[in-house]
CSV table of C-alpha atoms and ligand atoms in Angstrom, one decimal:
chain,number,residue,atom,x,y,z
A,1,MET,CA,237.1,-96.4,-109.6
A,2,ALA,CA,237.8,-97.9,-112.5
A,3,LEU,CA,234.5,-98.6,-114.7
A,4,VAL,CA,233.7,-101.6,-117.5
A,5,LYS,CA,231.4,-101.5,-119.6
A,6,THR,CA,230.8,-105.0,-120.7
A,7,MET,CA,228.3,-104.3,-123.5
A,8,GLU,CA,227.2,-101.2,-125.7
A,9,PHE,CA,224.9,-101.2,-128.3
A,10,LYS,CA,225.9,-98.3,-131.1
A,11,ASP,CA,225.6,-97.7,-134.7
A,12,GLY,CA,223.2,-101.0,-135.0
A,13,ASN,CA,225.9,-103.3,-133.6
A,14,LEU,CA,226.5,-104.8,-130.4
A,15,TYR,CA,230.1,-104.8,-128.7
A,16,LEU,CA,230.9,-107.0,-126.3
A,17,ILE,CA,234.2,-106.9,-123.9
A,18,ASP,CA,235.7,-110.3,-125.2
A,19,GLN,CA,236.1,-111.9,-121.9
A,20,ARG,CA,237.8,-115.1,-123.5
A,21,LYS,CA,241.2,-113.0,-123.8
A,22,LEU,CA,241.4,-111.1,-120.5
A,23,PRO,CA,243.5,-110.5,-118.8
A,24,ARG,CA,245.9,-110.6,-121.8
A,25,GLU,CA,244.2,-108.1,-123.5
A,26,LEU,CA,241.3,-105.7,-123.8
A,27,SER,CA,239.9,-106.1,-126.9
A,28,ILE,CA,236.1,-105.9,-128.5
A,29,PHE,CA,233.9,-108.9,-129.8
A,30,LYS,CA,231.7,-106.7,-132.7
A,31,CYS,CA,228.2,-108.6,-133.4
A,32,LYS,CA,226.4,-107.2,-136.5
A,33,ASP,CA,223.3,-109.9,-136.3
A,34,TYR,CA,222.0,-112.0,-134.1
A,35,LYS,CA,224.2,-115.6,-135.0
A,36,ASP,CA,227.0,-113.4,-133.6
A,37,VAL,CA,225.6,-112.8,-130.4
A,38,GLU,CA,224.2,-116.7,-130.2
A,39,PHE,CA,228.0,-117.5,-131.0
A,40,ALA,CA,229.4,-114.7,-128.5
A,41,ILE,CA,227.1,-116.5,-125.6
A,42,LYS,CA,228.0,-119.6,-126.6
A,43,ASP,CA,231.7,-119.4,-126.5
A,44,MET,CA,232.0,-117.2,-123.4
A,45,VAL,CA,232.9,-113.6,-125.0
A,46,VAL,CA,229.8,-112.9,-122.6
A,47,ARG,CA,228.8,-114.9,-119.9
A,48,GLY,CA,227.5,-114.6,-116.3
A,49,ALA,CA,224.0,-114.8,-115.9
A,50,PRO,CA,223.0,-111.2,-116.3
A,51,ALA,CA,225.0,-110.1,-119.1
A,52,ILE,CA,224.1,-112.7,-121.5
A,53,GLY,CA,220.4,-111.9,-120.3
A,54,VAL,CA,221.2,-108.1,-122.1
A,55,ALA,CA,223.4,-109.8,-124.4
A,56,GLY,CA,220.1,-112.0,-125.8
A,57,ALA,CA,217.8,-108.8,-125.5
A,58,TYR,CA,220.3,-106.9,-128.0
A,59,GLY,CA,220.3,-110.4,-129.9
A,60,ILE,CA,216.8,-110.0,-130.6
A,61,VAL,CA,217.0,-106.5,-132.0
A,62,LEU,CA,219.9,-107.3,-134.3
A,63,ALA,CA,217.4,-110.1,-135.7
A,64,ALA,CA,214.7,-107.2,-135.8
A,65,GLN,CA,217.3,-105.3,-137.7
A,66,GLY,CA,218.3,-107.6,-140.0
A,67,CYS,CA,214.7,-108.6,-141.2
A,68,ILE,CA,212.8,-104.9,-141.4
A,69,GLY,CA,212.4,-105.1,-145.0
A,70,LEU,CA,210.4,-108.7,-144.7
A,71,SER,CA,206.9,-109.1,-145.4
A,72,LYS,CA,205.3,-108.6,-141.8
A,73,GLU,CA,204.6,-112.7,-141.6
A,74,GLY,CA,208.4,-113.3,-142.4
A,75,PHE,CA,209.2,-110.7,-140.1
A,76,LEU,CA,207.6,-112.4,-137.2
A,77,ASN,CA,208.7,-115.9,-137.8
A,78,LYS,CA,212.0,-114.3,-138.2
A,79,MET,CA,211.4,-113.2,-134.7
A,80,LYS,CA,210.3,-116.6,-133.3
A,81,GLU,CA,213.0,-118.2,-134.8
A,82,SER,CA,215.8,-116.1,-133.3
A,83,ALA,CA,214.3,-115.9,-130.0
A,84,GLU,CA,214.4,-119.7,-129.8
A,85,VAL,CA,218.0,-120.0,-130.8
A,86,ILE,CA,219.1,-117.0,-128.6
A,87,GLY,CA,216.7,-118.6,-125.7
A,88,ASN,CA,218.7,-121.6,-126.1
A,89,SER,CA,222.3,-120.6,-126.5
A,90,ARG,CA,222.7,-121.5,-122.8
A,91,PRO,CA,220.4,-124.1,-120.6
A,92,THR,CA,221.3,-123.1,-117.0
A,93,ALA,CA,221.0,-119.3,-116.5
A,94,VAL,CA,217.6,-118.3,-116.5
A,95,ASN,CA,218.0,-114.7,-117.5
A,96,LEU,CA,218.5,-115.3,-120.8
A,97,MET,CA,214.9,-117.3,-121.4
A,98,TRP,CA,213.5,-114.3,-119.2
A,99,ALA,CA,214.9,-111.8,-121.2
A,100,VAL,CA,214.0,-113.8,-124.9
A,101,ARG,CA,210.5,-113.7,-123.3
A,102,ARG,CA,210.3,-109.7,-122.3
A,103,MET,CA,211.5,-109.4,-125.9
A,104,GLU,CA,208.7,-111.6,-127.6
A,105,ALA,CA,206.3,-110.2,-125.0
A,106,VAL,CA,207.7,-106.7,-127.0
A,107,VAL,CA,206.8,-108.1,-130.6
A,108,GLU,CA,203.5,-109.9,-129.7
A,109,GLU,CA,202.1,-106.7,-128.1
A,110,ASN,CA,203.4,-104.6,-131.1
A,111,LYS,CA,202.5,-106.9,-133.8
A,112,ASP,CA,200.2,-104.8,-135.7
A,113,LYS,CA,202.6,-101.8,-136.0
A,114,THR,CA,205.3,-101.7,-138.8
A,115,ASN,CA,208.3,-104.0,-138.7
A,116,LYS,CA,210.6,-100.4,-138.0
A,117,GLU,CA,208.5,-99.7,-134.9
A,118,ILE,CA,208.3,-102.9,-133.4
A,119,TYR,CA,212.4,-102.8,-134.2
A,120,GLU,CA,212.3,-99.6,-132.5
A,121,THR,CA,210.5,-100.6,-129.4
A,122,LEU,CA,212.9,-103.4,-129.1
A,123,LEU,CA,215.5,-101.6,-129.1
A,124,ASN,CA,214.3,-99.5,-126.2
A,125,GLU,CA,213.1,-102.0,-124.0
A,126,ALA,CA,216.9,-103.6,-124.6
A,127,TYR,CA,218.2,-100.5,-123.1
A,128,ILE,CA,215.7,-100.6,-120.4
A,129,MET,CA,216.6,-104.1,-119.3
A,130,GLU,CA,220.5,-102.6,-120.0
A,131,LYS,CA,219.8,-99.8,-117.4
A,132,GLU,CA,217.8,-101.8,-115.1
A,133,ASP,CA,220.7,-104.2,-114.5
A,134,LEU,CA,222.9,-101.3,-113.4
A,135,GLU,CA,220.7,-100.2,-110.8
A,136,THR,CA,219.8,-103.5,-109.7
A,137,ASN,CA,223.3,-104.5,-109.0
A,138,LYS,CA,223.5,-100.9,-107.2
A,139,SER,CA,220.5,-101.9,-105.2
A,140,ILE,CA,221.7,-105.5,-104.2
A,141,ALA,CA,225.1,-104.0,-103.3
A,142,ARG,CA,223.5,-101.7,-100.6
A,143,TYR,CA,221.5,-104.8,-99.4
A,144,GLY,CA,224.5,-106.9,-99.2
A,145,ASN,CA,227.4,-103.8,-97.3
A,146,GLU,CA,224.7,-104.2,-94.7
A,147,ILE,CA,226.1,-108.0,-93.5
A,148,ILE,CA,229.8,-107.7,-94.1
A,149,PRO,CA,231.6,-106.7,-90.9
A,150,GLU,CA,234.1,-104.5,-90.9
A,151,GLY,CA,237.6,-105.9,-91.5
A,152,ALA,CA,235.7,-108.8,-92.8
A,153,THR,CA,237.3,-111.6,-94.7
A,154,ILE,CA,235.2,-112.5,-97.6
A,155,LEU,CA,235.6,-115.5,-99.8
A,156,THR,CA,233.8,-115.5,-103.6
A,157,HIS,CA,234.0,-117.9,-106.6
A,158,CYS,CA,233.4,-117.4,-110.1
A,159,ASN,CA,233.2,-113.9,-111.9
A,160,THR,CA,230.1,-111.7,-110.2
A,161,GLY,CA,231.3,-108.2,-111.1
A,162,ALA,CA,230.8,-105.7,-113.7
A,163,LEU,CA,232.0,-108.2,-116.5
A,164,ALA,CA,229.0,-110.8,-115.6
A,165,THR,CA,227.0,-108.0,-115.6
A,166,VAL,CA,225.8,-105.0,-117.6
A,167,GLY,CA,228.1,-103.3,-114.8
A,168,TYR,CA,229.0,-103.3,-111.2
A,169,GLY,CA,228.1,-107.2,-110.4
A,170,THR,CA,226.1,-108.7,-108.0
A,171,ALA,CA,228.3,-111.1,-104.9
A,172,LEU,CA,231.2,-108.4,-106.6
A,173,GLY,CA,229.4,-105.8,-106.5
A,174,ILE,CA,228.6,-106.3,-102.7
A,175,ILE,CA,232.7,-106.6,-102.2
A,176,ARG,CA,232.6,-103.2,-104.2
A,177,GLU,CA,230.5,-101.3,-101.8
A,178,ALA,CA,231.8,-102.6,-98.8
A,179,HIS,CA,235.6,-101.4,-99.9
A,180,TYR,CA,234.3,-98.0,-101.1
A,181,SER,CA,232.2,-97.5,-98.0
A,182,GLY,CA,235.6,-97.7,-96.3
A,183,LYS,CA,235.3,-100.9,-95.0
A,184,ASN,CA,238.8,-102.6,-94.3
A,185,ILE,CA,237.9,-105.8,-96.3
A,186,ARG,CA,240.1,-108.5,-97.5
A,187,VAL,CA,239.0,-111.0,-100.1
A,188,PHE,CA,239.6,-114.7,-101.2
A,189,ALA,CA,238.7,-115.4,-104.8
A,190,ASP,CA,238.6,-119.1,-106.2
A,191,GLU,CA,240.2,-119.6,-109.2
A,192,THR,CA,237.2,-121.5,-110.8
A,193,ARG,CA,238.2,-124.3,-112.8
A,194,PRO,CA,237.9,-124.9,-115.9
A,195,ARG,CA,237.6,-121.8,-117.2
A,196,LEU,CA,239.3,-119.9,-114.7
A,197,GLN,CA,236.7,-116.7,-114.6
A,198,GLY,CA,238.3,-116.2,-111.0
A,199,ALA,CA,241.6,-116.1,-112.0
A,200,LYS,CA,241.4,-114.3,-115.0
A,201,LEU,CA,238.1,-112.1,-114.5
A,202,THR,CA,237.3,-111.2,-110.6
A,203,ALA,CA,241.4,-110.9,-110.2
A,204,TRP,CA,241.6,-108.3,-112.8
A,205,GLU,CA,238.6,-106.7,-111.6
A,206,LEU,CA,240.1,-106.5,-107.9
A,207,VAL,CA,243.9,-105.5,-108.7
A,208,GLN,CA,242.0,-102.6,-111.2
A,209,GLU,CA,240.3,-100.9,-108.2
A,210,VAL,CA,242.6,-101.7,-105.6
A,211,ILE,CA,240.8,-104.1,-103.6
A,212,PRO,CA,242.9,-106.1,-101.3
A,213,ALA,CA,242.9,-109.8,-102.9
A,214,THR,CA,244.7,-113.1,-102.9
A,215,LEU,CA,243.8,-115.6,-105.4
A,216,ILE,CA,243.5,-119.3,-104.0
A,217,PRO,CA,243.2,-122.6,-106.1
A,218,ASP,CA,239.1,-123.7,-105.5
A,219,SER,CA,240.6,-126.7,-103.1
A,220,VAL,CA,241.9,-124.3,-100.9
A,221,ALA,CA,239.1,-122.9,-99.5
A,222,PRO,CA,237.6,-125.8,-97.5
A,223,VAL,CA,241.0,-125.0,-95.6
A,224,LEU,CA,240.3,-121.6,-95.1
A,225,ILE,CA,236.6,-122.2,-94.0
A,226,ARG,CA,237.8,-124.8,-91.5
A,227,ASP,CA,240.7,-122.5,-90.1
A,228,GLY,CA,238.7,-119.6,-89.4
A,229,LYS,CA,240.3,-117.7,-92.2
A,230,ILE,CA,236.7,-116.5,-93.6
A,231,ASP,CA,234.2,-114.4,-92.2
A,232,VAL,CA,231.3,-114.7,-94.9
A,233,ILE,CA,230.6,-116.2,-98.4
A,234,ILE,CA,228.9,-114.6,-101.6
A,235,VAL,CA,228.6,-116.1,-104.6
A,236,GLY,CA,226.5,-115.4,-107.6
A,237,ALA,CA,223.5,-117.5,-108.8
A,238,ASP,CA,222.7,-118.7,-112.3
A,239,ARG,CA,218.9,-120.1,-111.5
A,240,ILE,CA,217.0,-120.0,-108.2
A,241,ALA,CA,214.3,-122.5,-107.9
A,242,SER,CA,210.9,-121.2,-105.9
A,243,ASN,CA,212.3,-123.4,-102.9
A,244,GLY,CA,215.6,-121.5,-102.9
A,245,ASP,CA,217.9,-123.9,-104.2
A,246,THR,CA,220.1,-122.0,-106.0
A,247,ALA,CA,222.3,-123.0,-109.4
A,248,ASN,CA,225.8,-121.4,-110.0
A,249,LYS,CA,229.6,-122.0,-111.2
A,250,ILE,CA,230.3,-125.9,-110.5
A,251,GLY,CA,232.2,-125.8,-107.4
A,252,THR,CA,229.5,-123.9,-105.5
A,253,TYR,CA,228.0,-126.9,-103.6
A,254,MET,CA,231.0,-127.6,-101.8
A,255,LEU,CA,231.7,-124.2,-100.7
A,256,SER,CA,228.3,-124.4,-99.3
A,257,GLN,CA,228.8,-127.5,-97.5
A,258,VAL,CA,231.6,-127.0,-96.4
A,259,ALA,CA,230.3,-123.6,-95.1
A,260,LYS,CA,227.4,-125.6,-93.3
A,261,ASP,CA,230.5,-127.7,-91.4
A,262,PHE,CA,231.6,-124.4,-89.9
A,263,ASN,CA,229.1,-122.4,-89.3
A,264,VAL,CA,230.2,-119.5,-91.9
A,265,PRO,CA,227.3,-117.4,-93.3
A,266,PHE,CA,226.9,-118.2,-97.0
A,267,TYR,CA,225.3,-115.8,-98.7
A,268,ILE,CA,223.5,-115.7,-102.5
A,269,ALA,CA,223.9,-112.4,-104.4
A,270,ALA,CA,221.3,-112.3,-107.6
A,271,PRO,CA,218.6,-110.2,-109.0
A,272,ILE,CA,214.9,-111.4,-109.0
A,273,SER,CA,215.3,-112.5,-112.6
A,274,THR,CA,217.5,-115.1,-111.4
A,275,ILE,CA,214.3,-116.3,-109.5
A,276,ASP,CA,212.5,-119.0,-111.4
A,277,PHE,CA,209.4,-119.3,-109.9
A,278,GLY,CA,208.0,-122.0,-112.4
A,279,ILE,CA,210.1,-124.6,-111.0
A,280,ASP,CA,209.9,-125.9,-107.1
A,281,SER,CA,213.3,-127.3,-106.8
A,282,GLY,CA,216.9,-127.4,-107.9
A,283,GLU,CA,216.1,-131.1,-109.2
A,284,GLN,CA,214.5,-129.8,-112.1
A,285,ILE,CA,217.3,-126.9,-113.0
A,286,VAL,CA,219.1,-128.0,-116.7
A,287,ILE,CA,222.9,-128.4,-116.2
A,288,GLU,CA,224.5,-127.0,-119.2
A,289,GLU,CA,227.8,-129.5,-119.9
A,290,ARG,CA,230.7,-128.0,-121.8
A,291,ASP,CA,233.2,-128.8,-123.8
A,292,ALA,CA,235.7,-132.0,-122.5
A,293,LYS,CA,238.7,-130.0,-124.3
A,294,GLU,CA,238.1,-127.4,-121.2
A,295,ILE,CA,239.3,-130.6,-119.0
A,296,THR,CA,241.8,-132.3,-121.0
A,297,HIS,CA,243.4,-129.1,-122.9
A,298,ILE,CA,245.2,-126.1,-121.4
A,299,ASN,CA,245.7,-123.1,-123.6
A,300,GLY,CA,244.9,-125.5,-126.8
A,301,ALA,CA,247.5,-128.1,-125.6
A,302,ARG,CA,246.6,-131.7,-124.4
A,303,ILE,CA,247.3,-132.2,-120.5
A,304,ALA,CA,245.1,-135.8,-120.2
A,305,PRO,CA,245.8,-138.7,-122.2
A,306,GLU,CA,243.8,-139.2,-125.2
A,307,GLY,CA,240.7,-141.9,-124.7
A,308,ILE,CA,239.8,-140.5,-121.2
A,309,ASN,CA,236.2,-140.2,-120.5
A,310,VAL,CA,235.3,-136.6,-119.2
A,311,TYR,CA,232.9,-135.0,-117.3
A,312,ASN,CA,232.4,-131.4,-117.4
A,313,PRO,CA,229.0,-129.9,-115.6
A,314,ALA,CA,229.6,-125.7,-116.0
A,315,PHE,CA,226.9,-125.3,-113.1
A,316,ASP,CA,226.1,-127.4,-109.6
A,317,VAL,CA,223.2,-126.6,-107.1
A,318,THR,CA,223.4,-125.7,-103.9
A,319,PRO,CA,220.3,-127.0,-101.8
A,320,HIS,CA,218.3,-124.0,-99.8
A,321,GLN,CA,219.5,-125.7,-96.2
A,322,ASN,CA,223.0,-124.0,-96.9
A,323,ILE,CA,222.3,-120.9,-97.8
A,324,THR,CA,222.1,-118.3,-94.8
A,325,GLY,CA,220.3,-115.5,-97.0
A,326,ILE,CA,219.5,-114.4,-100.2
A,327,ILE,CA,220.5,-110.7,-101.5
A,328,THR,CA,218.4,-109.0,-104.2
A,329,GLU,CA,217.6,-105.8,-105.3
A,330,LYS,CA,214.6,-105.9,-102.5
A,331,GLY,CA,216.2,-107.0,-99.7
A,332,ILE,CA,217.7,-109.9,-98.0
A,333,ILE,CA,215.5,-113.1,-98.3
A,334,ARG,CA,215.7,-115.8,-95.4
A,335,SER,CA,214.2,-119.4,-95.1
A,336,PRO,CA,211.8,-120.3,-95.4
A,337,TYR,CA,212.5,-119.3,-99.2
A,338,SER,CA,209.3,-121.3,-100.6
A,339,VAL,CA,207.1,-118.8,-98.6
A,340,ASN,CA,209.4,-115.6,-98.4
A,341,LEU,CA,210.6,-115.9,-101.9
A,342,GLN,CA,206.6,-115.1,-103.1
A,343,PHE,CA,206.4,-111.8,-100.9
A,344,ILE,CA,209.5,-110.3,-102.7
B,401,MRU,O1,229.7,-119.9,-116.5
B,401,MRU,P1,229.7,-118.4,-116.7
B,401,MRU,O2,230.9,-117.5,-116.5
B,401,MRU,O3,229.0,-117.6,-117.2
B,401,MRU,O4,229.4,-118.4,-115.1
B,401,MRU,C1,229.0,-117.5,-114.5
B,401,MRU,C2,228.3,-117.5,-112.9
B,401,MRU,O5,228.1,-118.8,-112.4
B,401,MRU,C3,228.3,-116.7,-111.9
B,401,MRU,O6,228.1,-117.0,-110.7
B,401,MRU,C4,226.7,-116.5,-112.4
B,401,MRU,O7,226.1,-116.0,-113.5
B,401,MRU,C5,226.4,-115.1,-111.4
B,401,MRU,S1,226.8,-113.8,-112.5
B,401,MRU,C6,226.5,-112.0,-111.7
């Protein structure tokens, strides 16, 4: 099995696979300070909810590293400022805020220690998060594999693989697990307009591991579902509200709606850190709107006329009524989500 290492913290720098360049080129983006991490998250060098969470945590480590020599007051102010900057670099995936808050709590608990000691504790915490993410994904994969029938054809959207996490992946991790457990599965991967995470990243991971897969334009998915060609749909999540409403890559809602019409099971795979217990429903989820150029241009060349208005939300919200189950590292949660999510 090919091992993808999305990120590595080494010699005081964070190294990220530059996902903007895949599959043409496997190159590494070096972050020397937290501003580089902010840029990497905003520009989608690194993307996927769990991956930006852990990258964000290392961003806080880099911020601490850069101001060890300051007074305690200066150091603590800089930590606040960097947490704000990193936490706001993308608004929808709650994992980013979750990771930043966890790092802020470490600063708070250790604020009477030296700056160097705080830095070391932060580095250790980010390292723990990195390890936890991989273990969490393996557990999601094991639970998820239970709902994959032998010979199943699985539809997935966006990239939820090793690249979207520290390793292995969530929805794509389940697909990996099913494949390696010997089931003869087949995958349909949506290309995922406009950033094409499916065509560029999911297809790359599937081809690398020789998992039988077919790439389709997003608009083909409803036809396959209607024609009985899909046994199960599994996607990831960027934020899950307390009632189970789930924000994920734009196009997910459409899939869930067609799946409901044709009685095809529709699962979300996500770590518990993606659940936002602070909000009651999907209406409270902030949906990121991205640059118009993602729609008007292809590879830097304009394809739409000057002057056209563009609406480019990066995510949509799938209502909990459309979700068959939420596969987490602690097991599969089913409706009623507002009750059952509380007990995980
Ligand atoms: O804009 P992206 O590429 O960061 O969006 C990614 C997704 O929507 C994924 O489905 C989600 O983050 C889960 S990744 C395990």
